Tab-separated table of C-alpha atoms in Angstrom:
chain	number	residue	atom	x	y	z
N	1	UNK	CA	47.307	24.094	15.752
N	2	UNK	CA	47.183	27.002	16.385
N	3	UNK	CA	42.977	27.730	18.510
N	4	UNK	CA	41.896	30.377	15.785
N	5	UNK	CA	43.022	27.362	13.482
N	6	UNK	CA	41.396	24.222	15.356
N	7	UNK	CA	38.166	26.225	15.991
N	8	UNK	CA	37.810	27.083	12.235
N	9	UNK	CA	38.516	23.275	11.703
N	10	UNK	CA	36.276	22.124	14.157
N	11	UNK	CA	33.041	24.095	13.681
N	12	UNK	CA	33.397	23.594	9.836
N	13	UNK	CA	33.294	19.361	10.307
N	14	UNK	CA	30.756	20.340	12.449
N	15	UNK	CA	28.346	22.223	9.734
N	16	UNK	CA	29.321	20.068	7.847
N	17	UNK	CA	28.392	17.553	9.798
N	18	UNK	CA	25.298	18.913	10.735
N	19	UNK	CA	24.483	19.956	6.981
N	20	UNK	CA	23.634	16.117	6.650
N	21	UNK	CA	22.615	14.829	9.973
N	22	UNK	CA	19.669	16.882	8.859
N	23	UNK	CA	19.806	15.564	4.571
N	24	UNK	CA	19.843	12.593	6.166
N	25	UNK	CA	17.195	13.323	8.251
N	26	UNK	CA	14.444	15.151	5.893
N	27	UNK	CA	15.403	12.126	3.551
N	28	UNK	CA	13.678	10.020	6.020
N	29	UNK	CA	11.541	11.561	7.788
N	30	UNK	CA	10.225	12.267	2.838
N	31	UNK	CA	10.521	8.815	2.360
N	32	UNK	CA	8.336	7.569	5.807
N	33	UNK	CA	5.754	9.180	4.446
N	34	UNK	CA	5.586	7.531	1.416
N	35	UNK	CA	7.388	4.102	1.763
N	36	UNK	CA	5.840	1.285	2.031
N	37	UNK	CA	4.289	0.171	5.312
N	38	UNK	CA	4.304	-3.516	4.759
N	39	UNK	CA	7.923	-3.597	4.115
N	40	UNK	CA	8.657	-1.142	6.413
N	41	UNK	CA	7.111	-3.358	9.523
N	42	UNK	CA	8.266	-6.268	8.062
N	43	UNK	CA	12.018	-4.654	8.070
N	44	UNK	CA	11.715	-3.905	12.377
N	45	UNK	CA	14.736	-4.517	14.630
N	46	UNK	CA	13.632	-7.351	17.068
N	47	UNK	CA	15.646	-8.984	19.425
S	1	UNK	CA	50.155	17.274	23.843
S	2	UNK	CA	48.401	20.322	22.522
S	3	UNK	CA	47.587	19.300	18.986
S	4	UNK	CA	46.886	15.604	20.174
S	5	UNK	CA	43.825	15.970	22.248
S	6	UNK	CA	42.534	18.771	19.454
S	7	UNK	CA	42.148	15.997	16.795
S	8	UNK	CA	40.445	13.851	19.143
S	9	UNK	CA	38.594	16.766	19.702
S	10	UNK	CA	37.189	16.492	15.433
S	11	UNK	CA	37.805	12.982	15.846
S	12	UNK	CA	35.182	12.595	18.929
S	13	UNK	CA	32.329	14.732	16.931
S	14	UNK	CA	32.403	13.589	13.850
S	15	UNK	CA	32.171	9.744	15.740
S	16	UNK	CA	29.625	10.796	17.570
S	17	UNK	CA	27.238	11.675	13.886
S	18	UNK	CA	28.009	8.797	12.396
S	19	UNK	CA	27.134	7.157	15.125
S	20	UNK	CA	23.432	9.179	15.365
S	21	UNK	CA	23.615	8.727	11.642
S	22	UNK	CA	23.756	5.012	12.310
S	23	UNK	CA	21.469	4.522	14.601
S	24	UNK	CA	18.704	6.688	12.791
S	25	UNK	CA	19.340	4.158	9.252
S	26	UNK	CA	19.517	1.712	10.796
S	27	UNK	CA	15.799	2.226	12.863
S	28	UNK	CA	14.485	4.368	10.558
S	29	UNK	CA	16.646	4.599	6.639
S	30	UNK	CA	17.231	0.969	5.800
S	31	UNK	CA	13.707	0.381	6.260
S	32	UNK	CA	12.412	3.620	3.947
S	33	UNK	CA	14.443	2.386	0.295
S	34	UNK	CA	11.954	-0.958	-0.967
S	35	UNK	CA	10.302	0.455	-4.546
S	36	UNK	CA	9.909	4.661	-3.773
S	37	UNK	CA	8.364	5.902	-5.291
S	38	UNK	CA	5.729	9.528	-4.136
S	39	UNK	CA	2.952	6.887	-3.530
S	40	UNK	CA	2.568	5.455	-0.507
S	41	UNK	CA	3.596	0.873	-2.644
S	42	UNK	CA	2.387	2.406	-5.411
S	43	UNK	CA	5.108	0.831	-7.250
S	44	UNK	CA	4.549	-2.921	-4.663
S	45	UNK	CA	2.705	-4.174	-7.313
S	46	UNK	CA	4.768	-5.675	-10.638
S	47	UNK	CA	2.814	-4.934	-13.258
S	48	UNK	CA	4.509	-6.496	-15.696
S	49	UNK	CA	4.036	-10.248	-14.410
S	50	UNK	CA	0.277	-9.044	-14.966
S	51	UNK	CA	-0.192	-8.218	-18.577
S	52	UNK	CA	-2.218	-10.166	-20.355
S	53	UNK	CA	-2.095	-11.480	-23.356
S	54	UNK	CA	1.705	-12.325	-22.502
S	55	UNK	CA	3.039	-16.165	-22.007
S	56	UNK	CA	4.992	-15.178	-19.125
S	57	UNK	CA	2.136	-12.978	-17.158
S	58	UNK	CA	0.961	-14.942	-13.564
S	59	UNK	CA	-3.052	-14.595	-14.653
S	60	UNK	CA	-6.366	-16.102	-14.631
S	61	UNK	CA	-7.353	-18.556	-16.496
S	62	UNK	CA	-11.413	-19.587	-17.735
S	63	UNK	CA	-13.188	-21.684	-19.857
S	64	UNK	CA	-15.765	-19.839	-21.706
S	65	UNK	CA	-17.994	-17.820	-24.837
S	66	UNK	CA	-18.391	-15.059	-24.196
S	67	UNK	CA	-15.778	-12.838	-25.874
S	68	UNK	CA	-15.615	-8.896	-26.876
S	69	UNK	CA	-14.041	-7.869	-29.626
S	70	UNK	CA	-14.790	-3.901	-30.597
S	71	UNK	CA	-15.859	-1.349	-28.381
S	72	UNK	CA	-13.846	-2.775	-25.122
S	73	UNK	CA	-14.136	-0.790	-22.779
S	74	UNK	CA	-10.763	0.509	-20.402
S	75	UNK	CA	-10.720	-1.116	-17.048
S	76	UNK	CA	-9.031	0.204	-14.591
S	77	UNK	CA	-8.808	-1.411	-11.129
S	78	UNK	CA	-6.565	-0.237	-7.497
S	79	UNK	CA	-3.249	-2.745	-6.979
S	80	UNK	CA	-4.782	-5.041	-4.895
S	81	UNK	CA	-7.250	-5.840	-7.885
S	82	UNK	CA	-5.043	-5.701	-10.903
S	83	UNK	CA	-4.632	-9.739	-11.623
S	84	UNK	CA	-8.721	-9.682	-11.575
S	85	UNK	CA	-8.900	-7.297	-14.064
S	86	UNK	CA	-5.763	-7.863	-16.551
S	87	UNK	CA	-6.918	-11.875	-16.301
S	88	UNK	CA	-10.610	-9.585	-17.840
S	89	UNK	CA	-9.009	-8.466	-20.673
S	90	UNK	CA	-7.027	-12.117	-20.826
S	91	UNK	CA	-9.861	-14.606	-21.378
S	92	UNK	CA	-12.424	-11.650	-22.844
S	93	UNK	CA	-11.173	-9.094	-25.008
S	94	UNK	CA	-8.616	-10.079	-28.583
S	95	UNK	CA	-5.313	-9.676	-28.158
S	96	UNK	CA	-3.955	-6.450	-29.409
S	97	UNK	CA	-6.237	-4.214	-26.468
S	98	UNK	CA	-3.796	-3.891	-24.366
S	99	UNK	CA	-0.643	-1.293	-25.781
S	100	UNK	CA	1.771	0.656	-25.144
S	101	UNK	CA	3.642	3.784	-25.808
S	102	UNK	CA	6.254	3.281	-27.778
S	103	UNK	CA	5.002	-0.369	-28.427
S	104	UNK	CA	6.778	-2.547	-25.804
S	105	UNK	CA	6.267	-1.917	-21.825
S	106	UNK	CA	8.006	-0.584	-19.978
S	107	UNK	CA	8.696	0.497	-16.146
S	108	UNK	CA	10.529	3.824	-16.994
S	109	UNK	CA	7.016	5.717	-14.710
S	110	UNK	CA	5.671	7.669	-12.000
S	111	UNK	CA	3.589	3.775	-10.994
S	112	UNK	CA	5.355	1.651	-12.892
S	113	UNK	CA	4.418	0.928	-16.653
S	114	UNK	CA	3.490	3.045	-19.979
S	115	UNK	CA	-0.207	1.857	-20.941
S	116	UNK	CA	-0.903	3.993	-24.374
S	117	UNK	CA	-3.985	6.076	-23.737
S	118	UNK	CA	-6.127	3.402	-26.516
S	119	UNK	CA	-5.149	1.152	-24.368
S	120	UNK	CA	-8.351	-1.373	-23.092
S	121	UNK	CA	-6.021	-2.257	-19.284
S	122	UNK	CA	-5.063	1.208	-17.623
S	123	UNK	CA	-3.469	1.241	-14.388
S	124	UNK	CA	-4.495	4.526	-12.472
S	125	UNK	CA	-4.594	2.821	-8.487
S	126	UNK	CA	-7.206	3.884	-6.627
S	127	UNK	CA	-6.884	7.593	-5.571
S	128	UNK	CA	-5.393	8.561	-9.350
S	129	UNK	CA	-8.708	5.686	-10.445
S	130	UNK	CA	-12.096	7.199	-9.698
S	131	UNK	CA	-10.913	10.267	-10.588
S	132	UNK	CA	-10.154	8.891	-14.226
S	133	UNK	CA	-13.429	7.059	-14.113
S	134	UNK	CA	-15.794	9.626	-13.368
S	135	UNK	CA	-14.305	12.018	-15.446
S	136	UNK	CA	-14.875	9.623	-18.353
S	137	UNK	CA	-11.514	7.637	-19.346
S	138	UNK	CA	-12.518	4.908	-18.025
S	139	UNK	CA	-15.627	2.428	-18.785
S	140	UNK	CA	-15.134	-0.067	-15.309
S	141	UNK	CA	-13.016	0.384	-12.624
S	142	UNK	CA	-12.217	-1.771	-9.811
S	143	UNK	CA	-12.007	-1.050	-6.649
S	144	UNK	CA	-13.588	-0.992	-2.981
S	145	UNK	CA	-16.339	1.509	-2.198
S	146	UNK	CA	-15.280	4.942	-2.890
S	147	UNK	CA	-14.553	7.722	0.074
S	148	UNK	CA	-16.403	10.161	0.690
S	149	UNK	CA	-13.489	12.664	-0.764
S	150	UNK	CA	-14.044	10.421	-4.005
S	151	UNK	CA	-17.883	10.470	-3.812
S	152	UNK	CA	-18.546	14.131	-3.212
S	153	UNK	CA	-16.311	14.711	-6.378
S	154	UNK	CA	-18.467	12.568	-8.437
S	155	UNK	CA	-21.898	14.393	-7.073
S	156	UNK	CA	-20.215	17.927	-7.994
S	157	UNK	CA	-19.445	16.494	-11.433
S	158	UNK	CA	-23.036	15.281	-11.298
S	159	UNK	CA	-22.056	11.972	-12.114
S	160	UNK	CA	-24.005	9.122	-10.952
S	161	UNK	CA	-21.482	5.903	-10.178
S	162	UNK	CA	-22.605	2.359	-9.916
S	163	UNK	CA	-21.232	-0.248	-7.567
S	164	UNK	CA	-21.426	-3.542	-8.377
S	165	UNK	CA	-20.668	-5.928	-6.057
S	166	UNK	CA	-18.759	-8.681	-7.546
S	167	UNK	CA	-16.533	-10.192	-5.118
S	168	UNK	CA	-14.896	-10.635	-1.519
S	169	UNK	CA	-12.056	-9.856	0.725
S	170	UNK	CA	-10.590	-9.555	4.612
S	171	UNK	CA	-9.086	-6.634	5.694
S	172	UNK	CA	-6.331	-7.032	7.191
S	173	UNK	CA	-4.125	-5.732	10.366
S	174	UNK	CA	-0.413	-6.798	10.234
S	175	UNK	CA	2.869	-6.618	11.848
S	176	UNK	CA	6.127	-7.574	12.378
S	177	UNK	CA	6.844	-11.784	12.198
S	178	UNK	CA	8.709	-11.814	15.203
S	179	UNK	CA	6.043	-10.074	17.664
S	180	UNK	CA	4.292	-12.090	19.224
S	181	UNK	CA	1.218	-10.600	19.122
S	182	UNK	CA	-0.847	-13.154	16.850
S	183	UNK	CA	-5.029	-12.017	17.459
S	184	UNK	CA	-6.669	-8.619	18.375
S	185	UNK	CA	-9.694	-7.841	19.263
S	186	UNK	CA	-11.227	-5.530	16.893
S	187	UNK	CA	-11.734	-3.429	20.660
S	188	UNK	CA	-8.374	-3.614	21.090
S	189	UNK	CA	-7.815	-2.283	16.869
S	190	UNK	CA	-10.215	0.768	17.260
S	191	UNK	CA	-8.531	1.790	21.107
S	192	UNK	CA	-3.880	1.568	18.924
S	193	UNK	CA	-5.158	3.233	16.729
S	194	UNK	CA	-7.136	6.001	18.510
S	195	UNK	CA	-3.715	6.185	20.269
S	196	UNK	CA	-5.962	4.807	23.803
S	197	UNK	CA	-3.456	1.949	24.286
S	198	UNK	CA	0.174	2.794	23.321
S	199	UNK	CA	2.107	-0.354	24.767
S	200	UNK	CA	2.337	-3.556	22.610
S	201	UNK	CA	2.071	-4.968	26.915
S	202	UNK	CA	-1.728	-3.669	26.969
S	203	UNK	CA	-3.040	-6.116	24.649
S	204	UNK	CA	-1.127	-8.745	25.702
S	205	UNK	CA	2.447	-8.285	23.768
S	206	UNK	CA	5.839	-7.136	25.065
S	207	UNK	CA	7.191	-3.720	26.578
S	208	UNK	CA	7.649	-1.243	23.316
S	209	UNK	CA	5.479	1.119	21.765
S	210	UNK	CA	2.859	0.388	19.664
S	211	UNK	CA	3.617	2.585	15.827
S	212	UNK	CA	0.432	2.884	14.190
S	213	UNK	CA	0.258	3.575	10.342
S	214	UNK	CA	-1.995	4.755	8.301
S	215	UNK	CA	-1.883	5.199	4.194
S	216	UNK	CA	-2.520	7.810	1.799
S	217	UNK	CA	-6.117	9.180	2.132
S	218	UNK	CA	-8.319	8.219	-0.387
S	219	UNK	CA	-6.564	4.777	-1.161
S	220	UNK	CA	-9.320	2.268	-0.642
S	221	UNK	CA	-7.440	0.857	2.398
S	222	UNK	CA	-7.096	3.815	4.252
S	223	UNK	CA	-11.079	4.654	3.288
S	224	UNK	CA	-11.831	1.161	4.211
S	225	UNK	CA	-9.860	1.756	7.685
S	226	UNK	CA	-11.522	4.833	8.077
S	227	UNK	CA	-14.999	3.266	7.903
S	228	UNK	CA	-13.877	0.631	10.435
S	229	UNK	CA	-12.500	3.377	13.461
S	230	UNK	CA	-16.643	3.916	12.915
S	231	UNK	CA	-16.951	6.469	16.308
S	232	UNK	CA	-13.149	6.566	17.215
S	233	UNK	CA	-10.836	9.277	15.674
S	234	UNK	CA	-7.405	8.052	14.481
S	235	UNK	CA	-5.241	8.814	17.200
S	236	UNK	CA	-2.686	11.349	17.259
S	237	UNK	CA	0.983	9.633	18.080
S	238	UNK	CA	3.969	10.454	20.192
S	239	UNK	CA	6.842	10.495	18.008
S	240	UNK	CA	8.793	8.433	20.156
S	241	UNK	CA	6.158	6.025	18.248
S	242	UNK	CA	8.705	5.119	14.547
S	243	UNK	CA	10.336	3.818	18.020
S	244	UNK	CA	7.807	1.112	18.654
S	245	UNK	CA	7.043	-1.766	16.897
S	246	UNK	CA	4.190	-1.232	13.675
S	247	UNK	CA	1.572	-2.299	13.293
S	248	UNK	CA	-0.751	-1.485	9.326
S	249	UNK	CA	-3.438	-3.479	7.377
S	250	UNK	CA	-3.702	-3.916	3.960
S	251	UNK	CA	-6.334	-6.153	1.936
S	252	UNK	CA	-5.336	-10.377	2.436
S	253	UNK	CA	-4.642	-10.791	-0.822
S	254	UNK	CA	-2.231	-8.449	-1.575
S	255	UNK	CA	0.063	-9.214	1.692
S	256	UNK	CA	-0.439	-13.235	1.891
S	257	UNK	CA	-0.924	-13.368	-2.556
S	258	UNK	CA	-0.037	-10.436	-4.518
S	259	UNK	CA	3.610	-9.126	-2.372
S	260	UNK	CA	3.964	-12.537	-0.102
S	261	UNK	CA	6.207	-10.282	2.423
S	262	UNK	CA	6.753	-13.851	4.521
S	263	UNK	CA	8.696	-10.949	7.306
S	264	UNK	CA	5.184	-9.446	8.118
S	265	UNK	CA	1.853	-12.086	9.904
S	266	UNK	CA	-1.166	-11.154	10.026
S	267	UNK	CA	-3.291	-10.929	12.710
S	268	UNK	CA	-6.383	-13.307	14.172
S	269	UNK	CA	-9.440	-10.722	14.801
S	270	UNK	CA	-11.450	-11.698	17.805
S	271	UNK	CA	-9.656	-15.411	16.726
S	272	UNK	CA	-10.078	-15.716	13.531
S	273	UNK	CA	-7.439	-15.620	11.160
S	274	UNK	CA	-8.740	-14.160	8.045
S	275	UNK	CA	-7.970	-17.394	6.082
S	276	UNK	CA	-9.540	-17.559	2.067
S	277	UNK	CA	-11.771	-20.114	4.264
S	278	UNK	CA	-13.251	-17.649	6.539
S	279	UNK	CA	-13.108	-15.026	4.409
S	280	UNK	CA	-16.023	-16.788	2.596
S	281	UNK	CA	-18.026	-18.371	5.342
S	282	UNK	CA	-18.470	-14.639	7.068
S	283	UNK	CA	-16.617	-16.028	10.269
S	284	UNK	CA	-13.626	-13.362	9.946
S	285	UNK	CA	-14.941	-10.272	10.473
S	286	UNK	CA	-13.989	-7.865	8.344
S	287	UNK	CA	-14.917	-9.332	5.016
S	288	UNK	CA	-15.497	-6.256	2.766
S	289	UNK	CA	-17.015	-6.538	-0.574
S	290	UNK	CA	-14.849	-5.247	-3.960
S	291	UNK	CA	-16.501	-3.370	-7.021
S	292	UNK	CA	-17.012	-2.947	-10.840
S	293	UNK	CA	-17.774	0.419	-10.852
S	294	UNK	CA	-19.260	2.669	-14.032
S	295	UNK	CA	-20.565	6.030	-14.726
S	296	UNK	CA	-24.282	5.142	-14.923
S	297	UNK	CA	-24.656	7.530	-18.327
S	298	UNK	CA	-21.632	5.239	-20.072
S	299	UNK	CA	-23.623	4.320	-23.299
S	300	UNK	CA	-20.868	1.518	-23.455
S	301	UNK	CA	-22.917	-1.130	-24.592
S	302	UNK	CA	-20.094	-3.780	-23.593
S	303	UNK	CA	-20.341	-2.433	-20.134
S	304	UNK	CA	-23.375	-4.199	-18.905
S	305	UNK	CA	-22.901	-7.242	-20.706
S	306	UNK	CA	-19.242	-7.665	-19.957
S	307	UNK	CA	-20.974	-6.664	-16.108
S	308	UNK	CA	-23.082	-10.007	-15.861
S	309	UNK	CA	-20.594	-11.929	-16.905
S	310	UNK	CA	-18.241	-11.469	-14.336
S	311	UNK	CA	-20.908	-11.926	-11.981
S	312	UNK	CA	-22.219	-15.637	-14.167
S	313	UNK	CA	-20.568	-18.090	-12.673
S	314	UNK	CA	-17.820	-17.835	-15.335
S	315	UNK	CA	-17.176	-14.123	-13.709
S	316	UNK	CA	-16.751	-15.600	-10.565
S	317	UNK	CA	-14.481	-18.814	-10.926
S	318	UNK	CA	-12.120	-16.135	-12.495
S	319	UNK	CA	-12.470	-13.803	-9.349
S	320	UNK	CA	-11.187	-16.647	-7.221
S	321	UNK	CA	-8.503	-17.256	-9.452
S	322	UNK	CA	-7.726	-14.600	-9.363
S	323	UNK	CA	-6.691	-14.971	-5.655
S	324	UNK	CA	-10.140	-13.409	-3.964
S	325	UNK	CA	-13.573	-15.069	-2.771
S	326	UNK	CA	-16.838	-15.066	-5.299
S	327	UNK	CA	-20.209	-13.641	-4.193
S	328	UNK	CA	-22.558	-15.454	-6.028
């Protein structure tokens, strides 16, 4: 793959991943402020 | 060789983003799916289980000669008190007094119910419910004491609210059942929520950040909690607190009886567990009253009759059978 093509593919994929992560983060922040705190505490991770 | 490195670079990027999102999902997102609505805990109660005059409902029944047939006061209340006021309708009101948009019950609604505007039972929960009682849409509202903002709204509207205590309940703090901490003092709770204590090891627990959770402003539990904090100001927690172990609050029967989530546990306060007995004998430190609230200028003659009945032995028995503690 030519360098130019590679960087286009690489940054496109980084962009897509970044947008998906940002959407996930925004959803999590919004949902955190509106969720059931009882369920939230109940699902906490403990070893 | 070059192509292999390029493909490996792309693969690495995808894997890194994937791992980050997976971590965020495990830590956070998977815990947010339950009963999601735009009002915290709004749909944590399944109203369908508390529809009066329905054989499938889980409502208290008492032997009573008191009944209302006309001028039926419209009842509304907080989520935690739906079993109480639904039981009142079930025992005192005639069949057909609870009606639905479209003729039958449906959950396809913002709050998980579809009561018609002429129904004697409504479910607006605390924040909307206080507005409805002041605006005159509800006759009797079952809830904990109003917040300063709710009282101020009533004052601004020139409405006097009469709050009649009808039962007792424990205000409880809860943690995950795997959290080794079983008891806190009032002082420790205030210091946790004012962010003076930020790690569970400071209160005898594991070395883990404390994530103190609060609720929607104006909700019954948030208003009660703010009163409990007294002179302590609620602190601003670290953004990393969310990675720690949480503490939250609710009401005893709402948590233990209505929601029934066995993944959390209630904490003893000053060594006293919030059992029904410890509420009754007032040894548990945070016992609150809940109220039947009506407008002082309400002209419906059945409102005072209903309030008197709620304070009678029959009414108090109904409150007890609904999971709460009698006040008389």
